[in-house]
Coordinates of C-alpha atoms in Angstrom, one line a residue:
M7 CA 34.5 145.5 205.0
S8 CA 31.0 146.0 205.2
S9 CA 29.6 148.9 206.3
T10 CA 26.9 147.2 208.4
T11 CA 29.5 146.4 211.0
R12 CA 27.9 148.9 213.1
G13 CA 24.7 147.3 213.2
T14 CA 23.4 143.9 214.2
T15 CA 21.4 142.3 211.4
K16 CA 17.7 141.4 212.3
T17 CA 17.9 137.7 213.3
P18 CA 14.6 135.5 212.9
A19 CA 14.5 135.2 216.5
E20 CA 14.8 139.5 216.8
T21 CA 12.1 139.8 214.3
Q22 CA 9.7 137.7 216.1
E23 CA 10.2 140.2 219.4
T24 CA 12.5 138.5 221.0
K25 CA 14.8 141.1 221.4
L26 CA 16.7 141.2 225.2
S27 CA 15.5 144.0 226.9
G28 CA 16.7 145.2 230.7
N29 CA 17.3 148.4 232.3
M30 CA 20.6 148.2 233.9
G31 CA 22.8 151.2 234.9
V32 CA 26.5 151.5 234.9
G33 CA 26.5 150.5 238.9
E34 CA 24.4 147.8 238.1
L35 CA 26.7 146.5 235.2
V36 CA 29.6 146.8 237.5
M37 CA 28.5 144.8 239.9
N38 CA 27.3 141.6 237.9
V39 CA 31.1 141.3 236.4
L40 CA 32.1 142.1 240.3
A41 CA 30.0 139.3 241.1
F42 CA 31.7 137.0 238.5
S43 CA 34.8 136.9 240.5
S44 CA 33.2 136.4 243.9
P45 CA 35.0 138.7 246.0
L46 CA 34.8 136.8 249.0
T47 CA 35.5 133.7 248.0
T48 CA 38.2 134.9 246.2
V49 CA 40.1 137.1 249.2
A50 CA 39.4 134.3 251.1
G51 CA 40.0 130.9 248.7
T52 CA 41.9 132.2 245.8
L53 CA 44.7 135.4 247.3
P54 CA 45.8 132.5 250.1
V55 CA 47.0 130.3 247.3
M56 CA 48.0 133.3 245.4
L57 CA 50.3 134.4 248.2
L58 CA 51.7 131.0 248.5
F59 CA 53.0 131.4 245.5
S60 CA 53.9 135.2 245.4
G61 CA 54.1 136.3 248.4
Q62 CA 54.9 140.0 249.3
T63 CA 54.6 140.7 245.1
A64 CA 51.4 139.4 245.3
P65 CA 50.0 143.6 245.3
G66 CA 52.3 144.5 242.8
I67 CA 51.1 141.8 240.8
Y68 CA 47.5 142.8 240.9
I69 CA 48.8 146.5 239.8
L70 CA 50.5 145.3 236.9
V71 CA 47.2 142.9 235.8
T72 CA 45.1 145.7 236.3
L73 CA 47.4 148.4 234.4
M74 CA 47.5 145.7 231.7
L75 CA 43.4 144.8 231.4
L76 CA 43.0 148.9 231.3
I77 CA 45.3 149.0 227.9
F78 CA 42.9 146.1 226.9
S79 CA 39.8 147.9 228.0
V80 CA 41.1 150.5 225.3
G81 CA 40.7 148.3 222.1
F82 CA 37.5 146.6 223.8
V83 CA 35.9 149.9 224.5
K84 CA 36.5 150.7 220.7
M85 CA 35.5 147.8 219.3
S86 CA 32.6 148.1 221.6
R87 CA 31.6 151.2 219.7
S88 CA 32.2 149.9 216.1
V89 CA 30.5 146.1 216.6
E90 CA 27.1 147.2 218.3
A91 CA 25.9 143.8 218.7
P92 CA 25.3 141.9 222.0
G93 CA 27.4 139.2 221.6
G94 CA 30.5 139.8 223.2
F95 CA 33.9 138.5 222.2
Y96 CA 31.7 136.2 219.8
S97 CA 30.9 139.5 217.8
F98 CA 34.4 140.6 218.6
V99 CA 36.2 137.5 217.0
T100 CA 33.9 137.7 214.1
A101 CA 34.5 141.0 213.0
G102 CA 38.1 140.7 212.9
L103 CA 39.2 137.2 212.3
G104 CA 35.9 136.3 210.3
K105 CA 32.8 134.1 210.9
P106 CA 34.2 130.6 211.5
A107 CA 37.2 131.9 213.6
G108 CA 33.9 133.8 215.5
L109 CA 31.9 130.6 215.8
G110 CA 35.0 128.7 217.3
G111 CA 35.5 131.9 219.6
A112 CA 31.5 131.7 221.0
L113 CA 32.0 127.6 221.6
L114 CA 34.8 128.3 223.5
A115 CA 32.9 130.9 225.1
L116 CA 30.0 128.9 226.2
F117 CA 31.4 125.8 227.3
G118 CA 34.3 128.1 229.2
Y119 CA 31.8 130.0 231.2
V120 CA 29.4 126.5 231.7
F121 CA 32.8 124.9 232.8
I122 CA 33.7 127.6 235.2
G123 CA 30.0 128.2 236.8
F124 CA 29.9 124.6 237.6
F125 CA 32.5 125.2 240.3
A126 CA 30.2 126.4 242.3
P127 CA 27.7 123.9 243.7
S128 CA 30.4 121.4 245.0
L129 CA 31.6 124.4 247.1
F130 CA 28.8 125.8 248.1
A131 CA 27.8 122.6 249.3
L132 CA 30.7 121.9 251.3
T133 CA 30.7 125.4 252.4
L134 CA 27.8 125.0 253.3
Q135 CA 27.7 121.7 254.9
S136 CA 30.5 122.6 257.2
F137 CA 28.3 125.5 258.6
V138 CA 25.3 123.7 259.5
V139 CA 26.9 120.9 261.0
N140 CA 30.0 122.5 262.8
T141 CA 28.6 126.1 263.4
L142 CA 24.8 125.6 263.8
N143 CA 25.1 121.8 264.9
G144 CA 22.5 120.7 262.3
P145 CA 22.1 117.6 260.7
D146 CA 24.9 116.5 258.2
V147 CA 22.8 116.5 254.5
P148 CA 24.6 115.1 251.6
W149 CA 26.5 117.9 249.4
Y150 CA 24.8 117.2 246.2
W151 CA 21.0 117.9 248.0
Y152 CA 22.8 121.4 248.6
G153 CA 24.3 121.8 245.7
L154 CA 21.2 121.1 243.5
G155 CA 19.5 123.7 245.7
L156 CA 21.9 126.2 244.4
I157 CA 21.3 125.1 241.0
V158 CA 17.9 125.8 241.3
V159 CA 17.6 128.7 243.1
T160 CA 20.1 130.9 240.3
T161 CA 18.1 129.3 237.3
V162 CA 15.2 130.7 238.9
L163 CA 16.7 134.4 239.5
A164 CA 18.3 134.1 235.9
Y165 CA 14.6 132.8 234.2
N166 CA 13.7 136.3 235.3
R167 CA 14.3 139.6 233.7
I168 CA 17.5 140.7 234.5
D169 CA 16.7 143.7 236.7
L170 CA 16.2 141.1 239.2
S171 CA 19.2 139.3 239.1
A172 CA 21.1 142.7 239.1
K173 CA 19.5 144.0 242.6
V174 CA 20.2 140.7 244.2
L175 CA 24.1 140.4 243.1
T176 CA 24.2 144.3 243.8
T177 CA 22.9 143.4 247.7
V178 CA 25.1 140.7 247.7
M179 CA 28.3 142.4 246.4
L180 CA 28.0 145.3 248.9
L181 CA 27.8 143.0 251.8
E182 CA 30.4 141.1 250.9
S183 CA 32.3 143.7 250.2
A184 CA 31.9 145.2 253.8
V185 CA 33.2 141.9 255.1
V186 CA 36.3 142.5 253.4
V187 CA 37.0 146.2 253.7
V188 CA 36.5 145.4 257.4
F189 CA 38.9 143.1 257.5
D190 CA 41.6 145.2 255.8
I191 CA 41.1 147.7 258.3
A192 CA 41.2 145.6 261.0
A193 CA 44.7 144.1 259.3
F194 CA 46.0 147.9 258.5
A195 CA 45.2 148.9 262.2
T196 CA 47.6 146.2 263.6
G197 CA 50.6 147.5 261.7
S198 CA 53.4 145.3 261.5
D199 CA 56.9 146.5 261.4
E200 CA 57.3 146.5 257.4
M201 CA 54.2 148.4 257.3
V202 CA 55.3 151.3 259.5
Q203 CA 58.6 151.6 258.0
G204 CA 57.6 151.4 254.1
I205 CA 54.9 150.5 251.7
G206 CA 55.2 146.6 253.0
F207 CA 55.2 145.5 249.5
S208 CA 57.4 144.8 246.3
M209 CA 57.0 144.9 242.8
P210 CA 57.6 141.4 240.8
W211 CA 59.9 140.5 238.5
I212 CA 60.3 138.4 235.6
T213 CA 62.9 135.7 237.4
D214 CA 60.8 135.4 240.7
A215 CA 59.8 131.6 241.5
G216 CA 55.7 131.2 241.3
L217 CA 55.6 134.0 239.3
G218 CA 53.6 132.3 236.4
L219 CA 50.9 130.5 238.4
A220 CA 50.6 134.1 240.2
L221 CA 49.8 135.9 237.3
L222 CA 47.8 133.2 236.3
F223 CA 45.3 133.8 239.4
A224 CA 45.3 137.1 239.1
V225 CA 43.6 137.6 235.6
G226 CA 41.2 134.9 236.5
N227 CA 40.2 137.0 239.0
F228 CA 39.1 139.4 236.4
F229 CA 37.1 137.3 234.0
G230 CA 33.4 138.4 233.3
F231 CA 33.9 142.1 232.6
E232 CA 33.4 141.1 228.8
A233 CA 29.7 141.0 230.4
T234 CA 29.2 144.5 229.8
V235 CA 29.2 143.9 225.9
I236 CA 27.1 141.0 226.2
Y237 CA 24.6 142.9 228.4
R238 CA 24.4 145.8 225.7
D239 CA 20.3 145.0 224.7
E240 CA 19.8 145.3 228.7
V241 CA 21.3 148.4 229.6
K242 CA 20.6 152.0 229.8
N243 CA 22.3 154.1 227.2
P244 CA 25.0 151.6 226.1
D245 CA 27.7 153.8 224.8
R246 CA 28.0 155.6 227.7
T247 CA 27.0 152.4 230.2
I248 CA 29.1 150.2 228.7
P249 CA 32.7 152.3 228.6
R250 CA 31.7 153.4 232.0
A251 CA 31.3 150.0 233.5
T252 CA 34.1 147.9 231.6
Y253 CA 37.0 150.8 233.0
M254 CA 35.0 151.1 236.4
A255 CA 35.1 147.2 236.6
V256 CA 38.8 146.6 235.5
V257 CA 40.0 149.5 238.1
G258 CA 37.9 148.2 240.9
I259 CA 38.7 144.6 240.9
G260 CA 42.3 145.6 240.7
L261 CA 42.3 148.2 243.4
F262 CA 40.4 145.5 246.0
Y263 CA 42.4 142.4 245.3
A264 CA 45.4 144.1 245.5
V265 CA 44.6 146.0 248.9
A266 CA 43.1 142.8 250.0
A267 CA 46.9 140.9 249.5
W268 CA 48.1 144.0 251.1
A269 CA 46.1 143.8 254.2
Y270 CA 47.0 140.3 254.6
M271 CA 50.9 141.3 254.5
A272 CA 50.3 143.9 256.8
F273 CA 48.4 141.2 259.3
L274 CA 51.1 138.8 259.0
G275 CA 54.3 140.4 257.9
A276 CA 55.2 140.9 254.5
G277 CA 58.7 138.8 255.3
N278 CA 56.1 135.5 256.8
V279 CA 52.7 135.7 254.6
Q280 CA 54.4 133.3 252.1
A281 CA 55.2 130.9 254.5
A282 CA 51.6 131.4 256.6
A283 CA 49.3 131.0 253.3
E284 CA 51.7 127.5 253.0
A285 CA 50.7 127.0 256.6
N286 CA 47.4 127.5 256.4
T287 CA 45.8 128.2 252.8
V288 CA 42.5 127.1 253.8
N289 CA 41.3 129.0 256.8
L290 CA 44.3 131.6 256.4
F291 CA 41.0 134.4 256.3
N292 CA 39.0 132.9 258.7
D293 CA 41.4 132.7 261.2
G294 CA 43.0 136.4 260.4
A295 CA 39.1 137.3 260.8
T296 CA 38.6 135.7 264.0
A297 CA 42.0 137.1 265.5
L298 CA 41.6 140.8 264.3
V299 CA 38.0 141.0 264.7
G300 CA 35.9 138.6 266.7
K301 CA 34.3 135.1 265.9
I302 CA 30.6 136.4 265.7
F303 CA 32.5 138.6 262.4
A304 CA 34.1 135.4 261.2
D305 CA 31.0 133.3 261.4
V306 CA 29.3 136.2 259.4
G307 CA 32.1 136.1 257.0
V308 CA 31.2 132.7 256.6
V309 CA 27.3 133.4 255.9
L310 CA 28.2 136.0 252.9
L311 CA 30.9 133.6 251.3
I312 CA 28.1 130.9 250.8
T313 CA 25.8 133.7 249.2
S314 CA 29.4 135.4 247.3
I315 CA 29.2 131.7 245.7
L316 CA 25.3 132.1 244.9
A317 CA 26.2 135.3 243.4
S318 CA 29.2 134.3 241.3
M319 CA 27.5 131.6 240.0
L320 CA 24.2 133.4 239.1
S321 CA 26.3 136.0 237.3
I322 CA 28.1 133.2 235.6
Q323 CA 24.9 131.7 234.6
N324 CA 23.1 135.2 233.1
I325 CA 26.3 135.4 230.8
A326 CA 26.4 131.4 229.7
A327 CA 23.0 131.8 228.8
R328 CA 23.1 134.9 226.4
Y329 CA 25.9 133.0 224.5
S330 CA 23.9 130.4 224.1
F331 CA 21.1 132.6 223.4
S332 CA 23.0 134.5 220.6
L333 CA 24.3 131.3 219.2
A334 CA 20.4 130.0 218.8
A335 CA 19.3 133.6 217.2
D336 CA 21.8 133.1 214.8
G337 CA 20.8 129.8 213.9
A338 CA 24.0 127.9 214.5
L339 CA 22.2 126.1 217.9
P340 CA 18.5 124.9 218.2
K341 CA 15.9 127.4 217.6
V342 CA 14.4 127.2 221.0
L343 CA 17.6 128.0 223.1
G344 CA 17.2 131.3 221.3
R345 CA 13.2 132.2 222.7
V346 CA 13.0 135.2 224.9
H347 CA 10.4 135.3 227.7
P348 CA 7.5 137.0 226.7
R349 CA 7.4 139.3 229.8
H350 CA 10.6 139.0 231.5
K351 CA 12.7 139.6 228.0
S352 CA 15.2 136.9 229.5
P353 CA 16.8 134.1 227.5
Y354 CA 14.6 131.5 229.6
V355 CA 15.3 128.4 227.5
S356 CA 18.9 128.9 227.3
T357 CA 18.9 129.8 231.2
L358 CA 16.7 126.6 231.9
A359 CA 19.3 124.4 229.8
V360 CA 22.3 126.1 231.5
G361 CA 20.9 125.0 234.9
L362 CA 20.1 121.5 233.7
S363 CA 24.1 120.9 232.3
W364 CA 24.5 121.5 235.8
A365 CA 22.2 119.5 237.6
A366 CA 23.1 116.5 235.5
A367 CA 26.2 116.6 235.7
T368 CA 26.2 117.1 239.7
V369 CA 23.6 113.9 239.6
V370 CA 26.3 111.8 237.0
F371 CA 29.7 113.1 239.3
T372 CA 27.8 112.2 242.6
V373 CA 26.8 108.4 241.3
A374 CA 30.2 107.9 239.5
G375 CA 31.3 108.3 243.5
V376 CA 33.5 111.7 242.6
A377 CA 34.3 113.6 245.7
P378 CA 33.0 117.2 245.7
E379 CA 36.6 118.8 246.6
A380 CA 37.8 117.3 243.4
L381 CA 35.1 119.1 241.2
Y382 CA 35.6 122.5 241.9
P383 CA 39.7 122.7 241.2
I384 CA 38.6 121.1 237.5
A385 CA 36.0 122.6 236.5
S386 CA 37.4 126.1 237.0
G387 CA 40.7 125.3 236.3
S388 CA 39.2 124.1 232.3
G389 CA 36.6 126.9 232.1
T390 CA 39.3 129.7 233.1
F391 CA 41.8 128.4 230.6
S392 CA 38.9 128.3 227.7
V393 CA 37.9 131.8 228.7
L394 CA 41.8 133.1 228.7
L395 CA 42.4 131.5 225.3
L396 CA 39.2 133.1 223.9
M397 CA 40.8 136.6 225.1
F398 CA 43.5 136.1 223.8
I399 CA 41.9 135.5 220.5
T400 CA 39.7 138.1 220.7
S401 CA 42.6 140.5 221.2
F402 CA 44.2 139.6 218.2
A403 CA 41.0 140.3 216.6
V404 CA 40.7 143.5 217.3
L405 CA 44.4 144.6 216.4
V406 CA 43.3 142.4 212.8
Y407 CA 39.9 144.4 212.5
F408 CA 41.3 148.2 212.9
V409 CA 44.3 147.5 211.2
R410 CA 42.4 146.9 208.2
R411 CA 40.1 149.8 208.7
R412 CA 43.1 152.0 208.6
S413 CA 43.2 152.4 204.6
F414 CA 39.2 154.3 204.7
A415 CA 38.6 155.0 208.0
P416 CA 41.9 155.8 209.9
E417 CA 41.5 156.3 213.7
S418 CA 43.3 157.0 217.1
M419 CA 46.6 155.1 216.7
W420 CA 46.8 154.6 220.4
K421 CA 43.4 153.1 220.6
T422 CA 43.4 150.5 217.5
I423 CA 47.2 150.0 216.9
V424 CA 49.4 150.3 220.3
A425 CA 47.1 149.2 222.7
P426 CA 45.6 146.0 220.9
I427 CA 49.2 145.0 220.3
V428 CA 50.1 145.6 223.9
S429 CA 47.4 143.1 224.7
V430 CA 48.1 140.4 222.5
V431 CA 51.9 140.5 223.3
F432 CA 50.1 140.4 227.6
L433 CA 47.6 138.0 226.9
G434 CA 49.7 135.7 224.8
V435 CA 52.1 135.6 227.6
I436 CA 49.4 134.7 230.2
T437 CA 48.1 131.9 227.7
Y438 CA 51.5 130.5 227.0
L439 CA 51.9 130.5 231.4
A440 CA 48.3 128.8 231.6
I441 CA 49.4 125.8 228.8
T442 CA 52.5 124.9 230.8
N443 CA 51.2 125.0 234.7
Y444 CA 47.7 123.6 233.4
P445 CA 48.6 120.6 235.6
E446 CA 48.5 123.0 238.7
L447 CA 45.5 125.1 237.1
I448 CA 42.9 122.1 237.3
G449 CA 44.9 120.2 240.3
G450 CA 44.5 117.0 238.0
S451 CA 47.1 114.4 236.8
S452 CA 48.7 114.6 233.2
V453 CA 46.4 112.4 231.9
M454 CA 43.4 114.9 232.8
T455 CA 45.5 117.4 231.5
A456 CA 46.0 116.4 228.2
I457 CA 42.3 115.3 227.9
F458 CA 40.7 118.8 228.9
M459 CA 43.6 121.0 226.7
T460 CA 42.6 118.6 223.9
F461 CA 39.0 119.2 224.5
T462 CA 39.5 123.1 224.6
F463 CA 41.3 123.2 221.1
A464 CA 38.7 121.0 219.6
L465 CA 36.4 123.5 220.5
F466 CA 37.7 126.1 218.4
F467 CA 38.5 124.4 215.8
G468 CA 35.4 122.1 215.9
G469 CA 33.6 125.5 215.6
I470 CA 35.5 126.8 212.6
V471 CA 34.5 123.6 211.1
Y472 CA 31.3 123.8 211.5
A473 CA 30.9 127.3 210.5
Y474 CA 32.3 126.1 207.2
F475 CA 29.9 123.4 207.2
L476 CA 26.9 126.2 207.7
R477 CA 28.6 128.0 204.8
S478 CA 28.2 124.9 202.3
K479 CA 24.7 123.4 203.4
R480 CA 23.0 126.6 205.2
P481 CA 24.3 129.5 203.9
D482 CA 21.7 131.7 205.2
V483 CA 22.6 130.9 209.0
Y484 CA 26.5 131.1 208.1
A485 CA 25.6 134.9 207.4
R486 CA 24.2 135.4 210.7
L487 CA 27.2 134.6 212.9
G488 CA 28.1 137.0 214.4
R489 CA 25.2 138.8 214.7
Q490 CA 26.1 140.9 212.2
E491 CA 27.0 141.1 208.1
I492 CA 30.5 141.5 207.2
D493 CA 32.0 141.0 204.2

């Protein structure tokens, strides 16, 4: 292994003063991660679905997943200090498994995040459309105009310096988190009999029906904490900021959703929560907020749900743009995508490219007559599988990387061997569950399952083939893959 692994190679883009720049601190970085999971959207939309599958074990599932991802974070943080490159999982997979696998992983990430982000235009449009028509008695504007408007707003914000996005995301996260906290307090204040007599929830067991899908939904809520290393060039003191933000994000997300799930049970009763979620999945949060706090609070919650979707899409667009930028800076994608704005120091061309791809997809699906409610489960489900597969590959890459280094640079057994092994096993199980439950993940048919799953694996193996092509035809580009020099 080359000793240059710890530093990034000066790419042509960087020598032309196109390095990304920013001034985010720990708090702003954590908010970027939290925004990805869209807290209010998760509590109002995803949690009721999870309760349908898990019932009174939902808080325990979040606690279990939090512990497992904290163990994953041990190797993740250690890797971030060994591979000081802003390429995220792309750099980590390259360091552990080589440049071909790294490029395959980067394509998984890029398309996965672009797919996940495309959940937002349709969900945002349907939510805003319903609010305007039913609450404000306004005009019934076609959904695609709202969707295209959202894409314009997030693209303008992402086009600017990352500090602007960080401020917007921090403000929105604080407001929507406050709504969830008020809901939680009101729910616990009602105090069902189960809550008075005991804890009110139980830990999951391997034989529980629906455990597989519940775990998938729970793990998906943590996606985005990779951003802590993707923004390496845009944070203050990355060696301190990245580890702190990573652990704070994982613990914060896990506890936030565990308490919210527990609050549902406090309000509905642990024995009744699964049936209630099945009977009223869509409006469980809104009806609960209305009953607990009042109609005005519920309406405020809807407004913040709309801004929550915007914040989530902005967070995802920032991450996707930086993957596109990294690949372009290395020469694997067109050079123009590796340009950095001279004033904002943002990957503005890649940002525009992501926004235009979403806008084009919105137009195409509208013309094709695809219902907007059919778009967001397919987009988020297929993208989630891509990122989950990449996380599993990354966990294996981290293990391989440190095993190889033990002969000449032995380090903590827990950080470099034990924790990565546990992560490989855990994420391997979750990936298997995703494959076996893929139709439910995307809400589609067996034909759609075959198409999207085949495309996902084709991205990874296609990236490997592309890397070998570059090694043969463009060795200078191949040498830069992974944003570092590795033997």
